[in-house]
CSV table of C-alpha atoms in Angstrom, one decimal:
chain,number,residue,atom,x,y,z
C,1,UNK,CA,18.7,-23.8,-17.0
C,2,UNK,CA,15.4,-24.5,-15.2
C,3,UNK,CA,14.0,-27.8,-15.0
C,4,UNK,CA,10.5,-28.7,-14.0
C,5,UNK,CA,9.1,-31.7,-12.7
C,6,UNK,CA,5.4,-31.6,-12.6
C,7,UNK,CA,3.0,-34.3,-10.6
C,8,UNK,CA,-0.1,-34.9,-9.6
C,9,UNK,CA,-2.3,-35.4,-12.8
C,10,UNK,CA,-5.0,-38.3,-12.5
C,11,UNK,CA,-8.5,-40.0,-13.2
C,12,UNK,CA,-11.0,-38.3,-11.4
C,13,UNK,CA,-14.5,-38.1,-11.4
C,14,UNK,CA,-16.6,-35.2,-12.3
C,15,UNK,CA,-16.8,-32.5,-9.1
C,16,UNK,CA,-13.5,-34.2,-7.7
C,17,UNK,CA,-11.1,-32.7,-7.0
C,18,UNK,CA,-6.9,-32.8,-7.6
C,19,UNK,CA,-3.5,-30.9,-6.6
C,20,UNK,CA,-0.8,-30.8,-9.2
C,21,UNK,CA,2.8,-29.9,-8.1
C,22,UNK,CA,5.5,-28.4,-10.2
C,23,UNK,CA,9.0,-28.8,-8.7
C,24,UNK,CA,11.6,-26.2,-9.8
C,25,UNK,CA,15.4,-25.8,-10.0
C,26,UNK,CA,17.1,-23.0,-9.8
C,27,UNK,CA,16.0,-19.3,-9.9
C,28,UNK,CA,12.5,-18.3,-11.2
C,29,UNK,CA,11.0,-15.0,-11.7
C,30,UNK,CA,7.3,-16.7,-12.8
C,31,UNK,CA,6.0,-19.7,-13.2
C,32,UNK,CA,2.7,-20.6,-14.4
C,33,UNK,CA,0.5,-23.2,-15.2
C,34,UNK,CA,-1.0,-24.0,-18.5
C,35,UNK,CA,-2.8,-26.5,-20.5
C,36,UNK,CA,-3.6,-28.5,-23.6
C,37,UNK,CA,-6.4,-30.5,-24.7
C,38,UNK,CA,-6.4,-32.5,-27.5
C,39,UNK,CA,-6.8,-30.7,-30.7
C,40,UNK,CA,-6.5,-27.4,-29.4
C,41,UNK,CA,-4.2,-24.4,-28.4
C,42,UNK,CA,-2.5,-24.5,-25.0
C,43,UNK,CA,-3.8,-22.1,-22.8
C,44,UNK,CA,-2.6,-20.3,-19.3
C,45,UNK,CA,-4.5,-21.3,-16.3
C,46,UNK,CA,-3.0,-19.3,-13.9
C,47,UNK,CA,0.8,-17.8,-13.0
C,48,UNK,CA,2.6,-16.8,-10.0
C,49,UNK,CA,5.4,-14.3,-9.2
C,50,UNK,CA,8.2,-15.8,-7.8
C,51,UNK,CA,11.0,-13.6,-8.3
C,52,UNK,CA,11.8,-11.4,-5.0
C,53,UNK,CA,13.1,-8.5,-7.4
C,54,UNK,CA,9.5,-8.1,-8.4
C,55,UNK,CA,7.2,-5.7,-7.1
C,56,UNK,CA,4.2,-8.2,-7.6
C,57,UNK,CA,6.5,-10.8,-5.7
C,58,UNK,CA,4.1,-13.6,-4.5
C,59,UNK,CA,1.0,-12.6,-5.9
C,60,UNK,CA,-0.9,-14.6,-8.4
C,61,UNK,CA,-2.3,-14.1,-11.1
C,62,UNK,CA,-5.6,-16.1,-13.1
C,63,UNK,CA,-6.7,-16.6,-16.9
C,64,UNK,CA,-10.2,-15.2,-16.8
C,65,UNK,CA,-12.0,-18.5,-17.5
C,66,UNK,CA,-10.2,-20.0,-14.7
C,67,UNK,CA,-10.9,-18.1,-11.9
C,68,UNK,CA,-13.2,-19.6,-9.4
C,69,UNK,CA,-12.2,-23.2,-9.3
C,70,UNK,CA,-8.4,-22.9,-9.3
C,71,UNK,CA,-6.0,-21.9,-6.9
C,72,UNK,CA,-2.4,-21.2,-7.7
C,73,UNK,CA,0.3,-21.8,-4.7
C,74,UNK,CA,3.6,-21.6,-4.2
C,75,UNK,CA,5.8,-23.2,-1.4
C,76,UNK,CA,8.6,-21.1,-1.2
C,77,UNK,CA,11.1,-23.5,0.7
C,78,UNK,CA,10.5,-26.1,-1.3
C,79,UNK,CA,10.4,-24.0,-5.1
C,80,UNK,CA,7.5,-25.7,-5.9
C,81,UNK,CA,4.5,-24.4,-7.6
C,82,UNK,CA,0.8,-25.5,-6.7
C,83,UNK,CA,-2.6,-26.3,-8.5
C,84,UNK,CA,-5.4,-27.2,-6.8
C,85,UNK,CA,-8.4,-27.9,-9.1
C,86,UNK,CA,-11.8,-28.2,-7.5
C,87,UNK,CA,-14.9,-28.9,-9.4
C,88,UNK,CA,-13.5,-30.5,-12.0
C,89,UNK,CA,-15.5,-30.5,-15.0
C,90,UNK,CA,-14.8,-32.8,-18.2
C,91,UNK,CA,-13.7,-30.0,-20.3
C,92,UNK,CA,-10.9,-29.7,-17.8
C,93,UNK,CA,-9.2,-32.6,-19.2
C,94,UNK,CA,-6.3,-31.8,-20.5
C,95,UNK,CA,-2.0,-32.1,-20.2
C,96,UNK,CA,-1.4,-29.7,-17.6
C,97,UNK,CA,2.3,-28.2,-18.5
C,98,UNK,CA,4.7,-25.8,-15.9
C,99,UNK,CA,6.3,-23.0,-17.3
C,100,UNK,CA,8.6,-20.7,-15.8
C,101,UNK,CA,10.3,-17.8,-16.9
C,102,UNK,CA,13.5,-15.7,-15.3
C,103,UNK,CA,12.4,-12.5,-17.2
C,104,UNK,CA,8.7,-11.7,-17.5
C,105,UNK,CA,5.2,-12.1,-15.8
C,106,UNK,CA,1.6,-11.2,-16.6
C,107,UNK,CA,1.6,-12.9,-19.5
C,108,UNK,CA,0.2,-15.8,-21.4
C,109,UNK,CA,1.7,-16.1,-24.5
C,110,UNK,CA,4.0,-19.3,-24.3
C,111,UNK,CA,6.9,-17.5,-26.1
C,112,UNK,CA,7.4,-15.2,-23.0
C,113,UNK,CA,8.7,-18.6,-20.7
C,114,UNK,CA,11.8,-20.3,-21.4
C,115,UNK,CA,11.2,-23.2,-19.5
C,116,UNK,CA,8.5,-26.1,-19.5
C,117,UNK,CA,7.8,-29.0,-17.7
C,118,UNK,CA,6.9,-32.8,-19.3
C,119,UNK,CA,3.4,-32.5,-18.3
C,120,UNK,CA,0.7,-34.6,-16.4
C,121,UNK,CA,-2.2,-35.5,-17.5
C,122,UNK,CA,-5.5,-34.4,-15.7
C,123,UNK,CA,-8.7,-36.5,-17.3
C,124,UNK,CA,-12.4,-36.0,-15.7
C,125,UNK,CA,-14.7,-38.6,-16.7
C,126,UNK,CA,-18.8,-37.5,-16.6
């Protein structure tokens, strides 16, 4: 088993800016970020490869619409997992959720990760 501790999430103001953490256990071979806004589907943000087996092995990967304004990170003494959102826009709001998978990469469809974090919530007021 995996467990996941996110932090991080906040109030901010529109163009602010925040860092979420993710804290892992245990072995990983991807973790990602994704998120959820009220209403709608949960989406991927961005994912990193954390397993050394892999032959992307610390390389990072972004959702399309994401790219720009997020960075993904990963601290590799500490097995945490970065976010750092700049820009933030009110569409942004959402429950930011870790995932992490011992598996696959690449990939966005939630099935492919086993393991998910509680979430934090990230809301940008106009």
């Amino acid at each position: 088993q995996v467990q996941l501790v996110e932090s991080g999430g906040g109030s901010v103001q529109a163009g602010g800016s925040l860092r979420l953490s993710c804290a892992a256990s245990g072995y990983t071979y991807c973790m990602a970020w994704f998120r959820q806004a009220p209403g709608k589907e949960r989406e991927g943000v961005a994912g990193f490869y954390t397993g050394g087996d892999s032959a992307y092995y610390d390389s990072a990967y972004y959702a399309d619409s994401m790219k720009g304004r997020f960075t993904i990170s990963r601290d590799n003494a500490k097995n945490t997992l970065y976010l750092q959102m700049n820009s933030l826009k009110a569409e942004d709001t959402a429950k930011y959720y870790c995932a992490a998978d011992r598996r696959r990469c690449g990939s966005w469809h939630t099935d492919n990760f086993d393991f998910w974090g509680q979430g934090t919530q990230v809301t940008v007021s106009s």
